[in-house]
Amino acid sequence: MTLRDRISSWTFVLGGATALLGANLLPLVGVVALGWSLWSLLVVYWVEAFSTVVLAAVKTLFAERGSPGLSGQIEPLHELREKRGGWKVREEWPPIYPRNVPFALSMLGVWSVTVLPLSVLYWLSAAPPTVVSLDLILGLGALVVAQVVDFVFEYIGTEEYTEVSAQEIVRTPAQLTVMLLSLGLFAAGDRTGGLLILVGVVLAKTAASLYRFYVEHLGTPLLGLGDRLVDDEDLSEPPPELDPPESEVQARVAVSATSVLLGSIWSIAFGFANRLGLGVLALTGLAIISREPLWITAGLFAIGVIVVARVLSYLFRYGTIEYQRRGDTLVAYDTLLDAPQWVVTVGPFTEFSVKNAIADRLLGTGTLTISGVESVDRDDVQLGPVTDIDRVVDTLDLPVRETERPERDPAVIGAASVLMLCFVAVPVGLFFTSRVSDAMAGALTIVFGPFLLLPVGVLLWAALSRI
């Protein structure tokens, strides 16, 4: 019997459905026999949704198949999506794939900046009469244990991770979050809830869980519900790992770690170009306006975490690469993951160009851009930064004739600097005028500052690129 037959067998499906049914109907015992209120159910389902999000984030790390990506969005640490290969924590465990980290952070980020703070504010303002009791704690533990057992024995034990992508796993937490918010609004309108209403909530939640389990394991939506609730877009691709050429390594070149580190500073801005980053900036801005030291410290700490994560992610993306010449092919090989990242055939029609990177201009290093690489989804890849670009061209025997960057242009540097100072002078001037209070100046800077960052960033790049 194949793995797919074993997973889809009626014995396995019925066993999993029975465990799921028992875990979901447990709150019904609390409602009927123990007198749970609607607020108690809300606590139970909030913990279940939170544990589902955390476990789903862990699941995404092991998902073997590729993910097309979130259209129109920049995932946190998005450059890790380009990584090939995985890393095993223990030999008997499946590998963790760095390319799935952005999806895990996306799920956790949505909860961190939306559901979690809204839940805290909602709970503080509503002041629900929830009593923590032993039966409530046991109910919470049963739901969490059921999910952990499902993760260990089904997802890992039956190697389900080999048949799903990280993007597919995102669906379940999103659906549970919608259900949780709907239940929260319902609880706000009825703080006590009659027995019939409470039983109906539990049965509706149980039916939704069973239907999701049925669709995931049998893949046959009933009455076309799957077409309405699930997007038709394919969220899974074949694993993106590459097989290295059979030729032996003839030459190899390492990257310049100093140049990679300096280049990571420019990439920090992308750490805030997503929901998590923007949410942290917004919450930090509100904390500054409120002048609460504790909240300001928490906001600055969160910003620091994002900055450090961006730098480490960039170093992991480019700083562990070794460029190898194997016969007529050039391979970017990750020495930490022990896996090739891209492979390109070197010939007279291979297009090389010099990248005008700011870090290279400041440190005298060099980076090449290679176009038309078929082993990756992007239009081009980069070779470098390396300490001596001319020596690398000779060592790897590359058909590159010109390695010079654009010459230094003082006129461009001066014009960009003057325009940049003009943009910066607007918010700074608010703090020196007597017509605007410091609090108002700070609020205006926080609200309109992000809109000024784009032109200032572009001008700064223009000046540094011709230094």
C-alpha positions as MATLAB code, in Angstrom:
seq = 'MTLRDRISSWTFVLGGATALLGANLLPLVGVVALGWSLWSLLVVYWVEAFSTVVLAAVKTLFAERGSPGLSGQIEPLHELREKRGGWKVREEWPPIYPRNVPFALSMLGVWSVTVLPLSVLYWLSAAPPTVVSLDLILGLGALVVAQVVDFVFEYIGTEEYTEVSAQEIVRTPAQLTVMLLSLGLFAAGDRTGGLLILVGVVLAKTAASLYRFYVEHLGTPLLGLGDRLVDDEDLSEPPPELDPPESEVQARVAVSATSVLLGSIWSIAFGFANRLGLGVLALTGLAIISREPLWITAGLFAIGVIVVARVLSYLFRYGTIEYQRRGDTLVAYDTLLDAPQWVVTVGPFTEFSVKNAIADRLLGTGTLTISGVESVDRDDVQLGPVTDIDRVVDTLDLPVRETERPERDPAVIGAASVLMLCFVAVPVGLFFTSRVSDAMAGALTIVFGPFLLLPVGVLLWAALSRI';
ca = [
       0.000    0.000    0.000;
       1.398    3.392   -0.994;
       1.696    6.353    1.363;
      -1.232    8.094   -0.305;
      -3.381    4.944    0.025;
      -2.448    4.637    3.684;
      -3.313    8.252    4.440;
      -6.576    8.090    2.514;
      -7.658    4.686    3.890;
     -11.001    4.630    5.659;
      -9.438    3.258    8.849;
      -7.085    6.195    9.115;
      -9.739    8.748    8.144;
     -12.288    7.371   10.597;
      -9.713    7.272   13.387;
      -8.663   10.869   12.785;
     -12.252   12.013   12.428;
     -13.175   10.326   15.717;
     -10.348   12.066   17.575;
     -11.278   15.394   15.992;
     -14.946   14.878   16.824;
     -14.150   14.088   20.461;
     -11.917   17.136   20.889;
     -14.509   19.470   19.337;
     -17.470   18.061   21.258;
     -15.650   18.320   24.583;
     -16.795   21.961   25.022;
     -20.351   20.657   24.624;
     -19.883   18.746   27.867;
     -18.737   21.962   29.480;
     -21.799   23.815   28.196;
     -24.381   21.170   29.154;
     -22.900   19.682   32.332;
     -20.535   22.320   33.715;
     -22.397   25.526   32.928;
     -19.890   27.162   30.625;
     -20.891   30.564   29.246;
     -20.331   31.981   25.778;
     -17.283   33.773   27.167;
     -15.829   30.443   28.283;
     -16.316   29.078   24.776;
     -14.600   32.158   23.407;
     -11.592   31.477   25.647;
     -11.483   27.827   24.526;
     -11.664   28.673   20.833;
      -9.181   31.533   21.172;
      -6.618   29.161   22.692;
      -7.393   26.601   19.989;
      -6.957   29.178   17.222;
      -3.715   30.451   18.753;
      -2.277   26.950   19.161;
      -3.352   26.182   15.588;
      -1.458   29.224   14.327;
       1.685   28.268   16.257;
       1.562   24.623   15.123;
       0.803   25.681   11.543;
       3.881   27.910   11.634;
       5.920   24.887   12.756;
       4.313   22.753   10.034;
       5.283   25.204    7.303;
       8.961   24.817    8.199;
       8.848   21.112    7.250;
       6.655   21.439    4.125;
       8.621   19.903    1.260;
       6.737   21.162   -1.783;
       7.260   24.639   -3.177;
       4.922   27.612   -2.791;
       4.061   30.048   -5.603;
       4.097   32.966   -3.148;
       1.604   35.560   -1.951;
       0.638   37.721   -4.910;
       1.159   41.449   -4.369;
       2.780   40.985   -0.948;
       6.309   41.063    0.412;
       6.696   38.348    3.015;
       8.912   38.945    6.063;
      12.496   37.899    5.258;
      11.355   37.386    1.672;
      14.895   36.767    0.371;
      14.851   33.387    2.124;
      12.240   32.287   -0.433;
      15.149   31.889   -2.855;
      17.024   29.420   -0.671;
      17.282   25.824   -1.827;
      17.883   22.877    0.461;
      17.056   22.151    4.101;
      18.707   21.687    7.444;
      18.065   18.773    9.802;
      17.899   19.494   13.504;
      18.174   15.760   14.179;
      19.005   12.989   11.762;
      15.683   11.167   12.234;
      13.629   14.342   11.759;
      12.603   15.797    8.383;
      14.601   18.832    7.269;
      13.575   22.407    7.997;
      13.421   24.482    4.797;
      14.497   28.145    5.160;
      12.350   29.044    2.121;
       9.253   28.409    4.283;
      10.272   30.780    7.102;
       8.567   33.814    5.452;
       5.209   32.005    5.463;
       5.557   31.082    9.134;
       6.415   34.675   10.005;
       3.487   35.952    7.932;
       1.021   33.923    9.999;
       2.602   34.868   13.308;
       2.908   38.479   12.185;
      -0.794   38.813   11.384;
      -1.686   37.561   14.853;
       0.969   39.697   16.559;
      -0.181   43.008   15.073;
      -3.913   42.397   14.611;
      -5.658   39.562   16.444;
      -3.497   39.580   19.583;
      -3.684   43.331   20.419;
      -7.360   43.477   19.400;
      -8.092   40.507   21.654;
      -6.352   42.163   24.602;
      -8.158   45.463   24.107;
     -11.446   43.667   23.534;
     -11.060   41.602   26.683;
     -10.043   44.595   28.821;
     -12.939   46.731   27.591;
     -15.602   44.004   27.804;
     -14.466   42.688   31.217;
     -16.160   39.282   30.711;
     -17.205   37.231   33.754;
     -15.061   34.226   32.842;
     -14.086   32.032   35.766;
     -10.956   29.929   35.388;
     -11.813   26.447   36.619;
     -10.247   23.002   36.504;
     -12.721   21.753   33.906;
     -12.007   24.763   31.692;
      -8.262   24.142   31.945;
      -8.775   20.457   31.121;
     -10.874   21.427   28.103;
      -8.146   23.764   26.869;
      -5.528   21.066   27.398;
      -7.561   18.492   25.474;
      -7.836   20.746   22.411;
      -4.122   21.546   22.435;
      -3.122   17.906   22.980;
      -5.366   16.821   20.092;
      -3.524   19.219   17.774;
      -0.086   18.124   18.994;
      -1.032   14.455   18.505;
      -2.260   15.253   14.995;
       1.052   16.982   14.257;
       3.240   14.161   15.589;
       1.380   11.081   14.344;
      -0.229   12.368   11.144;
       1.870   15.222    9.799;
       5.267   13.822   10.819;
       4.501   10.135   11.362;
       2.828    9.550    7.988;
       5.152   11.984    6.173;
       2.320   14.289    5.165;
       4.885   17.092    4.996;
       6.138   15.628    1.710;
       2.815   16.328   -0.019;
       1.970   19.886    1.058;
       3.420   23.345    0.612;
       3.801   26.077    3.212;
       1.263   28.205    1.386;
      -1.380   25.472    1.625;
      -0.955   25.251    5.392;
      -1.797   28.954    5.769;
      -5.465   28.261    4.916;
      -6.545   26.607    8.177;
      -5.324   29.362   10.561;
      -6.970   31.989    8.349;
     -10.330   30.206    8.488;
     -10.113   29.719   12.269;
      -9.248   33.389   12.735;
     -12.374   34.452   10.831;
     -14.466   32.095   12.968;
     -12.896   33.417   16.168;
     -13.552   37.061   15.284;
     -17.151   36.236   14.343;
     -17.660   34.480   17.673;
     -16.135   37.448   19.476;
     -18.628   39.852   17.894;
     -21.422   37.455   18.779;
     -20.225   37.282   22.387;
     -20.150   41.083   22.618;
     -23.842   41.203   21.817;
     -24.818   38.404   24.218;
     -22.611   38.023   27.277;
     -24.548   35.175   28.837;
     -25.985   33.106   26.000;
     -28.759   30.578   26.360;
     -28.179   26.846   26.293;
     -29.537   26.473   22.767;
     -27.240   29.197   21.439;
     -24.159   27.713   23.120;
     -24.917   24.216   21.822;
     -25.428   25.646   18.330;
     -22.035   27.389   18.440;
     -20.260   24.170   19.473;
     -22.027   22.070   16.813;
     -21.308   24.658   14.093;
     -17.620   24.719   15.043;
     -17.513   20.902   15.112;
     -19.176   20.635   11.700;
     -16.704   23.140   10.210;
     -13.733   21.205   11.637;
     -15.029   17.873   10.336;
     -15.691   19.329    6.890;
     -12.179   20.753    6.741;
     -10.762   17.365    7.804;
     -12.853   15.621    5.119;
     -11.690   17.938    2.341;
      -8.019   17.736    3.388;
      -7.962   13.919    3.430;
     -10.423   12.942    0.704;
     -10.174   16.017   -1.502;
     -13.859   15.963   -2.514;
     -15.733   19.134   -1.449;
     -19.479   18.660   -0.842;
     -22.085   20.662   -2.774;
     -19.435   22.910   -4.262;
     -18.577   24.451   -0.879;
     -14.893   24.031   -1.536;
     -15.193   26.197   -4.648;
     -16.595   29.026   -2.549;
     -14.447   28.709    0.542;
     -11.141   27.806   -1.102;
      -9.431   29.666   -3.888;
      -8.998   27.707   -7.117;
      -5.424   28.938   -7.397;
      -2.840   26.182   -7.139;
      -0.887   26.738   -3.933;
       1.621   23.933   -4.405;
       4.565   23.391   -6.722;
       7.165   20.643   -7.085;
      10.081   20.922   -4.641;
      12.491   23.583   -5.975;
      15.694   21.738   -5.011;
      18.354   21.431   -7.714;
      20.694   18.578   -8.576;
      24.332   19.690   -8.846;
      26.268   18.897  -12.047;
      28.196   15.631  -12.019;
      31.438   17.387  -13.027;
      34.069   17.912  -10.346;
      34.779   21.373   -8.943;
      37.588   22.992  -10.944;
      37.618   26.363   -9.181;
      35.777   28.004   -6.314;
      35.409   31.541   -4.974;
      33.987   32.747   -1.657;
      32.034   35.963   -1.129;
      33.235   39.041    0.736;
      31.589   38.824    4.165;
      32.234   42.518    4.899;
      30.528   43.635    1.708;
      27.558   41.328    2.353;
      27.175   42.784    5.860;
      27.289   46.350    4.551;
      24.783   45.483    1.837;
      22.380   44.142    4.433;
      21.956   47.634    5.910;
      20.244   48.821    2.736;
      17.861   45.869    2.868;
      16.584   46.742    6.355;
      13.883   48.952    4.820;
      12.253   45.887    3.264;
      11.761   44.477    6.747;
       9.038   47.059    7.288;
       7.426   46.724    3.833;
       4.921   44.118    5.029;
       2.011   43.805    7.443;
       4.203   42.852   10.382;
       6.695   45.672    9.838;
       4.057   48.324    9.176;
       2.071   47.151   12.201;
       5.135   47.435   14.449;
       5.853   50.945   13.149;
       2.237   51.996   13.679;
       2.099   50.619   17.225;
       5.443   52.211   18.060;
       4.203   55.533   16.726;
       1.098   55.334   18.908;
       3.306   54.461   21.888;
       5.458   57.549   21.261;
       2.368   59.739   21.056;
       1.044   58.277   24.329;
       4.466   58.853   25.979;
       4.226   55.608   27.914;
       7.838   54.442   28.589;
       6.874   50.765   28.761;
       5.090   50.774   25.396;
       7.818   52.893   23.794;
      10.455   50.427   25.006;
       8.424   47.479   23.683;
       7.988   49.177   20.298;
      11.673   50.027   19.967;
      12.582   46.481   20.998;
      10.285   45.082   18.290;
      11.893   47.379   15.713;
      15.323   46.214   16.850;
      14.287   42.579   16.467;
      13.133   43.231   12.892;
      16.391   45.011   12.041;
      18.541   42.203   13.452;
      16.396   39.574   11.702;
      16.758   41.403    8.379;
      20.542   41.604    8.701;
      20.861   37.922    9.643;
      18.475   36.904    6.852;
      20.497   38.822    4.277;
      23.721   37.283    5.549;
      22.174   33.830    5.331;
      20.924   34.545    1.809;
      24.236   35.743    0.325;
      26.978   35.228    2.914;
      27.079   31.414    2.862;
      27.442   31.059   -0.924;
      30.469   29.652   -2.725;
      30.691   30.028   -6.503;
      32.039   26.937   -8.244;
      33.120   26.235  -11.799;
      32.184   22.668  -12.783;
      32.989   21.911  -16.406;
      30.972   24.304  -18.547;
      28.616   25.258  -15.700;
      28.730   27.829  -12.913;
      27.126   26.823   -9.614;
      26.153   28.946   -6.618;
      26.579   26.463   -3.778;
      25.375   27.049   -0.211;
      28.065   25.643    2.066;
      25.814   25.720    5.147;
      22.828   23.917    3.625;
      25.066   21.811    1.365;
      22.818   22.484   -1.629;
      23.150   24.296   -4.990;
      21.155   27.516   -5.235;
      21.333   28.030   -8.994;
      23.140   26.526  -11.963;
      23.930   28.262  -15.257;
      25.750   27.096  -18.358;
      28.678   29.380  -19.215;
      29.039   30.075  -22.920;
      29.457   32.879  -25.432;
      25.769   33.814  -25.125;
      25.674   33.976  -21.332;
      24.863   37.579  -20.345;
      27.031   39.095  -17.600;
      26.810   42.668  -16.357;
      28.362   44.655  -13.511;
      26.027   45.539  -10.650;
      26.407   49.094   -9.376;
      26.019   48.142   -5.704;
      26.602   50.800   -3.054;
      28.563   48.427   -0.819;
      30.888   47.648   -3.737;
      31.540   51.350   -4.363;
      32.361   51.980   -0.709;
      34.550   48.899   -0.184;
      36.010   48.391   -3.658;
      34.415   44.962   -4.046;
      32.461   43.770   -7.090;
      29.248   41.973   -8.050;
      28.165   40.502  -11.361;
      24.592   39.993  -12.563;
      23.816   36.972  -14.759;
      20.669   37.113  -16.918;
      18.548   34.329  -18.333;
      19.182   31.709  -15.635;
      16.650   28.910  -16.170;
      17.179   27.184  -12.806;
      15.433   29.991  -10.869;
      12.135   31.814  -11.226;
      13.722   35.261  -11.381;
      15.101   36.937  -14.499;
      18.655   37.156  -13.136;
      20.966   36.126  -10.321;
      24.026   37.715   -8.780;
      27.592   36.519   -8.399;
      29.201   38.213   -5.449;
      30.050   40.445   -3.797;
      33.645   39.303   -4.127;
      36.868   40.987   -3.050;
      38.535   41.214   -6.475;
      36.119   40.944   -9.384;
      38.878   40.752  -12.024;
      40.616   37.880  -10.242;
      37.286   36.054   -9.918;
      36.616   36.419  -13.656;
      39.987   34.816  -14.372;
      39.638   32.099  -11.716;
      36.183   30.987  -12.868;
      37.035   31.572  -16.542;
      34.028   33.793  -17.219;
      33.430   35.536  -20.587;
      33.379   39.031  -19.020;
      35.297   41.841  -20.669;
      34.149   44.936  -18.781;
      34.148   45.040  -14.960;
      34.119   48.797  -14.385;
      31.208   50.561  -12.666;
      29.912   54.036  -13.601;
      32.404   56.757  -12.710;
      32.024   59.048   -9.723;
      29.648   61.954  -10.490;
      29.842   64.904   -8.018;
      26.950   66.699   -9.747;
      24.538   63.821   -9.114;
      25.782   63.486   -5.535;
      25.274   67.208   -4.841;
      21.837   67.468   -6.455;
      20.512   64.375   -4.700;
      21.878   65.553   -1.348;
      20.252   68.991   -1.641;
      16.865   67.539   -2.577;
      17.113   65.017    0.236;
      17.791   67.766    2.780;
      14.747   69.660    1.502;
      12.495   66.691    2.211;
      14.032   66.118    5.644;
      13.741   69.823    6.551;
       9.925   69.672    6.463;
       9.369   67.412    9.516;
      12.439   68.798   11.319;
      11.156   72.361   10.918;
       7.939   71.496   12.753;
       9.891   71.085   16.000;
      11.444   74.563   15.715;
       8.297   76.592   15.061;
       6.315   78.063   17.942;
       3.014   77.609   16.113;
       3.107   73.814   16.443;
       3.452   72.011   19.765;
       6.014   69.245   20.180;
       3.235   66.665   20.570;
       1.566   67.806   17.353;
       4.907   67.890   15.538;
       5.641   64.346   16.677;
       2.197   63.146   15.618;
       2.517   64.744   12.163;
       5.973   63.256   11.734;
       4.729   59.776   12.621;
       1.709   60.050   10.309;
       3.400   61.619    7.270;
       6.995   60.453    7.874;
       6.559   57.129    6.021;
       5.458   59.004    2.883;
       8.697   61.016    2.988;
      10.870   57.945    3.426;
      10.356   56.830   -0.184;
      11.741   59.978   -1.918;
      14.465   60.341    0.717;
      15.488   56.709    0.219;
      15.579   57.057   -3.567;
      17.687   60.218   -3.351;
      20.042   58.629   -0.834;
      20.518   55.669   -3.154;
      21.176   57.999   -6.105;
      23.850   59.877   -4.152;
      25.607   56.778   -2.800;
      25.497   54.981   -6.167;
      27.706   57.718   -7.681;
      30.012   58.337   -4.712;
];
